[in-house]
GROMACS .gro file of C-alpha atoms in nm:
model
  266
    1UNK     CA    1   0.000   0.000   0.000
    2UNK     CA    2   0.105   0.331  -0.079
    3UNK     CA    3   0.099   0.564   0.264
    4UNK     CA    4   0.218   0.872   0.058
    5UNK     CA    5  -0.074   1.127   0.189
    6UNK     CA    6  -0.256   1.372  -0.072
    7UNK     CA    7  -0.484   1.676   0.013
    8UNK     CA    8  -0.875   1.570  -0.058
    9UNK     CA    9  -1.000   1.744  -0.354
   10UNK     CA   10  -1.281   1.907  -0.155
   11UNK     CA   11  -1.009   2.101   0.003
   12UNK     CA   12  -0.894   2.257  -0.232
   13UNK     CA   13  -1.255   2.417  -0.345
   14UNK     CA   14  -1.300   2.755  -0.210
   15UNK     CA   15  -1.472   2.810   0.150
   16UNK     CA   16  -1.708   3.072   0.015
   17UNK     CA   17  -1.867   3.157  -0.333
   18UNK     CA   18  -1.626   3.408  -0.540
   19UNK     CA   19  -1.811   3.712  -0.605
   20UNK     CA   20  -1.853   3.841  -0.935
   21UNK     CA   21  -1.634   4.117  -1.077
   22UNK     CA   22  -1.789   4.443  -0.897
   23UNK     CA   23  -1.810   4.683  -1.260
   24UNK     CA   24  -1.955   4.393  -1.441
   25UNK     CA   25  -2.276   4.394  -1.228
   26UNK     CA   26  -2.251   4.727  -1.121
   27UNK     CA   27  -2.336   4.759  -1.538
   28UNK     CA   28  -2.601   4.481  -1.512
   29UNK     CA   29  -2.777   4.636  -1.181
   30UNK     CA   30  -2.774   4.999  -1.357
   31UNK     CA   31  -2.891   4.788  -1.678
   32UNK     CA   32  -3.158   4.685  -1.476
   33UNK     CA   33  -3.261   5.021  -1.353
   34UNK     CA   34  -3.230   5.168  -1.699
   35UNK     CA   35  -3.485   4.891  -1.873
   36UNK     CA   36  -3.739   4.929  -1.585
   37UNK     CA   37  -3.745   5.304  -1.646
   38UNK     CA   38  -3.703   5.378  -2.012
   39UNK     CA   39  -3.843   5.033  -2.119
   40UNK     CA   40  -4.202   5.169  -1.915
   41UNK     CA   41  -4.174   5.479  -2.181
   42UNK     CA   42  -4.168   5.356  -2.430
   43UNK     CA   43  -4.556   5.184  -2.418
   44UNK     CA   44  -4.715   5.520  -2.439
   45UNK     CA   45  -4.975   5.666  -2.614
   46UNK     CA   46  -5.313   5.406  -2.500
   47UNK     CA   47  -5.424   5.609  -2.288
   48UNK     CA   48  -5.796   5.528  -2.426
   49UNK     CA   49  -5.742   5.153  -2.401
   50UNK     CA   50  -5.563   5.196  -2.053
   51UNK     CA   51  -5.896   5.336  -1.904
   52UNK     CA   52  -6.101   5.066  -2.092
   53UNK     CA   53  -5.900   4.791  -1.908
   54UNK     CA   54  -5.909   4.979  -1.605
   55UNK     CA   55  -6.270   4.949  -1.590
   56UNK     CA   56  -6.258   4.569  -1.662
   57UNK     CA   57  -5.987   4.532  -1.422
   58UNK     CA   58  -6.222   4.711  -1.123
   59UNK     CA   59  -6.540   4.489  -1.247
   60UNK     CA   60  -6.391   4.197  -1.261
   61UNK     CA   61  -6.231   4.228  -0.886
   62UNK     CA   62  -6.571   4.342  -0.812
   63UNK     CA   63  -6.679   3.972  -0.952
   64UNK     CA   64  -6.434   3.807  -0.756
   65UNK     CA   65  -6.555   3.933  -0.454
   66UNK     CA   66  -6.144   4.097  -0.392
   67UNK     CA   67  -6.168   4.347  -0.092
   68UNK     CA   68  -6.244   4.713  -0.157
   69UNK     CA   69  -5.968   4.928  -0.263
   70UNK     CA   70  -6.148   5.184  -0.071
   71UNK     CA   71  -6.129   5.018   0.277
   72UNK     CA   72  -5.778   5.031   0.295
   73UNK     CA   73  -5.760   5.426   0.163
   74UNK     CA   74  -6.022   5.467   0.438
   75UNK     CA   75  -5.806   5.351   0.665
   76UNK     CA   76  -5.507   5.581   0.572
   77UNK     CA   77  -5.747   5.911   0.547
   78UNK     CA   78  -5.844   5.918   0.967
   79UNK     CA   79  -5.523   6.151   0.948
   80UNK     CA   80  -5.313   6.357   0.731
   81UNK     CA   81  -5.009   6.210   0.884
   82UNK     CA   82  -5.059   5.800   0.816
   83UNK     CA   83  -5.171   5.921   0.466
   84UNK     CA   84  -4.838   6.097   0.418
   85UNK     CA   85  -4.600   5.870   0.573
   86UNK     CA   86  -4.793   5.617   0.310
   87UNK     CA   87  -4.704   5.909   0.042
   88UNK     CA   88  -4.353   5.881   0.126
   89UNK     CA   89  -4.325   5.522   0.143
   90UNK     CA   90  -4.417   5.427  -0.183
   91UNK     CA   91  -4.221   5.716  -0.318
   92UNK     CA   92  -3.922   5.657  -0.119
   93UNK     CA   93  -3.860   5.291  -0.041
   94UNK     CA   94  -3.920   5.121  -0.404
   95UNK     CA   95  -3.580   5.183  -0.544
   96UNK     CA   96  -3.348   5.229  -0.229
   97UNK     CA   97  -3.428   4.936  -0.062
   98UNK     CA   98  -3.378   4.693  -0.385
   99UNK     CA   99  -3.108   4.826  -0.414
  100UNK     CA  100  -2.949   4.832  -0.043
  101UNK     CA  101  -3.106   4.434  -0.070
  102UNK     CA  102  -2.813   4.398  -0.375
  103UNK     CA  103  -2.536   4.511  -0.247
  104UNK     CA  104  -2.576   4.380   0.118
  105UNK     CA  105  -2.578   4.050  -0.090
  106UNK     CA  106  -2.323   4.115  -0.323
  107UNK     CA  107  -2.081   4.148  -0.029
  108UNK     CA  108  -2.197   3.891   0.226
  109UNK     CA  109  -2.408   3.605   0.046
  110UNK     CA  110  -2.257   3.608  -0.366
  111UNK     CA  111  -2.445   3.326  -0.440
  112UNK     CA  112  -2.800   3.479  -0.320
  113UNK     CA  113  -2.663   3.807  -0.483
  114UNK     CA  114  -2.639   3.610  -0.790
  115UNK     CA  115  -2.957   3.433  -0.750
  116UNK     CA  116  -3.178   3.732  -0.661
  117UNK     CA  117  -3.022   3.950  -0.923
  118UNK     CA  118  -3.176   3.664  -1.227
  119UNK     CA  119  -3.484   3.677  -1.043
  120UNK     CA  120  -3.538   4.054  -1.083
  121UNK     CA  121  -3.406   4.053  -1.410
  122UNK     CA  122  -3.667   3.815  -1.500
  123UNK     CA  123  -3.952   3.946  -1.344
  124UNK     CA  124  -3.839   4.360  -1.416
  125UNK     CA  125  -3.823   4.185  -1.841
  126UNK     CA  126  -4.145   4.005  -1.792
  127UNK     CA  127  -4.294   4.293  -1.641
  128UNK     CA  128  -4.207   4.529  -1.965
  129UNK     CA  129  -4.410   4.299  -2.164
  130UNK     CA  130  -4.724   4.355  -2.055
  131UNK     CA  131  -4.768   4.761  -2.065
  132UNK     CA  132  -4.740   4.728  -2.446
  133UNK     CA  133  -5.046   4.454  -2.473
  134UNK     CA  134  -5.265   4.536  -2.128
  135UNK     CA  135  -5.173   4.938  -2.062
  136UNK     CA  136  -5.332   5.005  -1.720
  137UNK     CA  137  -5.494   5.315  -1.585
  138UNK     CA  138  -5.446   5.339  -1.211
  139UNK     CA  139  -5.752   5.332  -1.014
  140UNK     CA  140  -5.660   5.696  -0.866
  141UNK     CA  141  -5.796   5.789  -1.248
  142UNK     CA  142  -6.083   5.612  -1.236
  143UNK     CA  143  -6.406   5.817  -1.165
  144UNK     CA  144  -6.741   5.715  -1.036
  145UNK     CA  145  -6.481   5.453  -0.763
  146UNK     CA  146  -6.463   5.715  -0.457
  147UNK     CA  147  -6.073   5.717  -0.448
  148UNK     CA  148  -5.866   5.986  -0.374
  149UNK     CA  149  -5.532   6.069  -0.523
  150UNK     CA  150  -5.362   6.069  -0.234
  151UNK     CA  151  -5.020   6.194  -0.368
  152UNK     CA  152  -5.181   6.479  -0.553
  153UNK     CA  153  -5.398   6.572  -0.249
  154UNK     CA  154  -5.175   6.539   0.046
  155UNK     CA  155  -4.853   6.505  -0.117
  156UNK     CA  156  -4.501   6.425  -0.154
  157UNK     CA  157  -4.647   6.301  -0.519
  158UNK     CA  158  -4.393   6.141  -0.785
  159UNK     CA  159  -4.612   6.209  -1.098
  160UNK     CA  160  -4.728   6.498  -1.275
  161UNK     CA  161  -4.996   6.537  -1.468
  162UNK     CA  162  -5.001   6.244  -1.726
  163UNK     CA  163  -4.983   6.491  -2.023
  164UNK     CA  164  -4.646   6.621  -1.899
  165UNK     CA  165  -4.489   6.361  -1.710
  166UNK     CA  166  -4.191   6.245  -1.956
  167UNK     CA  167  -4.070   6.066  -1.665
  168UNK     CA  168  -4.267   5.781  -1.663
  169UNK     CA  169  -4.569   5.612  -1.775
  170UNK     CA  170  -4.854   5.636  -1.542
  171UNK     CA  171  -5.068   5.397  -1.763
  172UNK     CA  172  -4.821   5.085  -1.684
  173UNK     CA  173  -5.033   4.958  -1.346
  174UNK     CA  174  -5.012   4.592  -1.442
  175UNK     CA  175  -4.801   4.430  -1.300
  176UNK     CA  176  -4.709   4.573  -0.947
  177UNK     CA  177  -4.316   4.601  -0.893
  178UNK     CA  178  -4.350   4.799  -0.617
  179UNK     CA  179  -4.477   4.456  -0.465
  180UNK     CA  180  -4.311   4.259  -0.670
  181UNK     CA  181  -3.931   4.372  -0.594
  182UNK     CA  182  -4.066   4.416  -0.226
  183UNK     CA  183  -4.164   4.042  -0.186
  184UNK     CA  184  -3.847   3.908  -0.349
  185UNK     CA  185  -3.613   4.129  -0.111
  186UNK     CA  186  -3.799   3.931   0.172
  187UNK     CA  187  -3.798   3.596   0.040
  188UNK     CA  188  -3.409   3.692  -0.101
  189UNK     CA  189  -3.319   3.764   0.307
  190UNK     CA  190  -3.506   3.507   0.427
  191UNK     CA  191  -3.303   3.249   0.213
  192UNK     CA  192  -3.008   3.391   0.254
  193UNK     CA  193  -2.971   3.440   0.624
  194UNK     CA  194  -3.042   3.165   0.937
  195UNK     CA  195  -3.176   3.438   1.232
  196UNK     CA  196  -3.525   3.305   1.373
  197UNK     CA  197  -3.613   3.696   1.324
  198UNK     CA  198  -3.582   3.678   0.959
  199UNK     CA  199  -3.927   3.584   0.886
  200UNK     CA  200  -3.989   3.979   0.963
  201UNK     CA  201  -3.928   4.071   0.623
  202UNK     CA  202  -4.258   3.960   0.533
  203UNK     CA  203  -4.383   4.264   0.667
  204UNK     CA  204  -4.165   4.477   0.380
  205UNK     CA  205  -4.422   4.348   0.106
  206UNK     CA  206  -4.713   4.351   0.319
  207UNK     CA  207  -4.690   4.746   0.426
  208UNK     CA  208  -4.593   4.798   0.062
  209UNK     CA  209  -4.907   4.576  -0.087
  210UNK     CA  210  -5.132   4.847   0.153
  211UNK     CA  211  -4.917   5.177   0.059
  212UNK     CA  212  -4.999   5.067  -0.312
  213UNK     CA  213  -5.370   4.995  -0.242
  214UNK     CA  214  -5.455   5.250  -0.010
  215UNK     CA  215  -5.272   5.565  -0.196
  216UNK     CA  216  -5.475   5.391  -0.527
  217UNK     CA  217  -5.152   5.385  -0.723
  218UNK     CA  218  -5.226   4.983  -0.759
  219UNK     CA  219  -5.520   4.723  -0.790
  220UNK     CA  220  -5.518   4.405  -0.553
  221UNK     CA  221  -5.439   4.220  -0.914
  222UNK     CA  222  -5.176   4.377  -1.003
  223UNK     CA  223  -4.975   4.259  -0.684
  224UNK     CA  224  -5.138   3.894  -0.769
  225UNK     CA  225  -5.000   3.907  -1.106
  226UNK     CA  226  -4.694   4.024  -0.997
  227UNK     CA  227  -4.642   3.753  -0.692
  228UNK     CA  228  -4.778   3.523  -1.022
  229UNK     CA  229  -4.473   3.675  -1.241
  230UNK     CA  230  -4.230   3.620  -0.935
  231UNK     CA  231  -4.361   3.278  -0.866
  232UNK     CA  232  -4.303   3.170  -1.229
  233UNK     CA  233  -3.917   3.308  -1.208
  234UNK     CA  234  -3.850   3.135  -0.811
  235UNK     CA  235  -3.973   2.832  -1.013
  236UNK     CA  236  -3.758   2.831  -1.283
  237UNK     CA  237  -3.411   2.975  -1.131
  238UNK     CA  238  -3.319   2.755  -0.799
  239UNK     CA  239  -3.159   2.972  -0.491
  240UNK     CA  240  -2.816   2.819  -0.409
  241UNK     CA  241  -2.816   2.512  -0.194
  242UNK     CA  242  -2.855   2.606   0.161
  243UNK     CA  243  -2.503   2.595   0.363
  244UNK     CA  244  -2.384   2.686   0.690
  245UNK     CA  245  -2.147   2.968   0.484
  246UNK     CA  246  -2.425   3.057   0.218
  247UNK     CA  247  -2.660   3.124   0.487
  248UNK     CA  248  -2.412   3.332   0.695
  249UNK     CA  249  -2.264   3.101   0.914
  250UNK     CA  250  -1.904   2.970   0.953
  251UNK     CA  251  -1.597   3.176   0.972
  252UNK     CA  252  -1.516   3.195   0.556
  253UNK     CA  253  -1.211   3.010   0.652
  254UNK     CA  254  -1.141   2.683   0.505
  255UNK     CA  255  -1.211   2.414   0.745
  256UNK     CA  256  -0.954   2.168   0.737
  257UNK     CA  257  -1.007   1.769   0.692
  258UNK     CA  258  -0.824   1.470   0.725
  259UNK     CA  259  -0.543   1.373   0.470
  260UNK     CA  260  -0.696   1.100   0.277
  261UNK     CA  261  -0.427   0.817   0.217
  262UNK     CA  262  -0.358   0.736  -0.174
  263UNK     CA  263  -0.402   0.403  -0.238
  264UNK     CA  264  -0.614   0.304   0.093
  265UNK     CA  265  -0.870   0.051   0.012
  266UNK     CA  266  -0.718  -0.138  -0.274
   0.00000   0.00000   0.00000
């Protein structure tokens, strides 16, 4: 028997996942950005058809019996204060917090950040798709429903008037990636960390699923196509296997093993 010793292969594979080169996804996360803004622009000019479907889009929640857009605005009108701080929120918190979500993964969990960041591309491309074929008023356009504008009326507002906002395009309500990017940040944290606390995420896409109802910027289906969209991508693009070091435990140092013995067992 050979007792000449030789280092397991598994040792020499690298304790954590290498992260990808920082202005290579720096470009695909501005990328990103760039397609869900410009990409929104470019399905303009329905504004006729985007108040047709809005109508079918309030009847038919009507038909399934959904919950009233209006009880949750209710809710936020006892006082000018909830109704701004619901303002701010969904003016605020969309972008900032995706982002902070990518870069807190890009330097502690690379394999989540990798993950996370096909899963938005996915859903952001999907998304892009459907202002062209189903444009979308919002219901805070619809008359004749008994919902206030609440950005208009109370303020801080990020449209203008439709006619002169060149800065996006108000008739692209379907899908929701307000809730969309909001539920994937929690599910992204809650697969990528081990703390019995993490489950608290959850409440990220549930204040954001009632800022988007109750300031009538969304309907309830376009956070259910949305969570449908998202479902679709979780489905087809598989987190990283869970690890003590992908899931934030372990040192990041290699752990050392036995020296196997070349030869043993023949």
């Amino acid at each position: 028997m050979n007792a000449r010793t030789e280092p397991a292969e598994a040792d020499t594979a690298p304790a954590t996942p290498a992260r990808p080169p920082l202005i290579r996804e720096f470009l695909l996360v501005a990328g990103l950005f760039l397609v869900y803004k410009l990409g929104r622009r470019l399905a303009i000019g329905h504004t006729g058809e985007a108040f047709h479907n809005a109508r079918r889009v309030w009847d038919l929640e009507r038909d399934l019996h959904l919950p009233h857009e209006n009880a949750v605005q209710s809710a936020l009108l006892h006082g000018d204060t909830l109704v701004r701080l619901a303002n701010t929120y969904y003016a605020t918190v969309h972008f900032p917090a995706t982002l902070a979500f990518l870069i807190w993964l890009y330097l502690r969990r690379p394999a989540h950040y990798v993950w996370a960041r096909r899963v938005l591309a996915v859903v952001t491309t999907a998304a892009l798709v459907l202002p062209f074929t189903f444009p979308l008023a919002p219901p805070r356009m619809l008359t004749g429903t008994g919902l206030t504008d609440t950005g208009r009326v109370y303020g801080p507002s990020v449209y203008g008037p439709p006619s002169s906002d060149h800065l996006s395009n108000q008739f692209a309500a379907m899908p929701s990636l307000h809730f969309g990017w909001a539920l994937m940040l929690a599910i992204g944290l809650i697969a990528a960390t081990r703390s019995s606390w993490r489950w608290l995420w959850l409440l990220h896409p549930l204040i954001t699923l009632l800022v988007i109802v109750g300031t009538a910027n969304h309907y309830w289906l376009d956070a259910l196509v949305a969570t449908a969209m998202l479902g679709l991508a979780l489905a087809a693009i598989h987190p990283p296997r869970r690890t003590a070091t992908t899931a934030g435990r372990g040192t990041g140092l290699p752990v050392p093993r036995e020296p196997a013995l070349a030869g043993a067992g023949r």
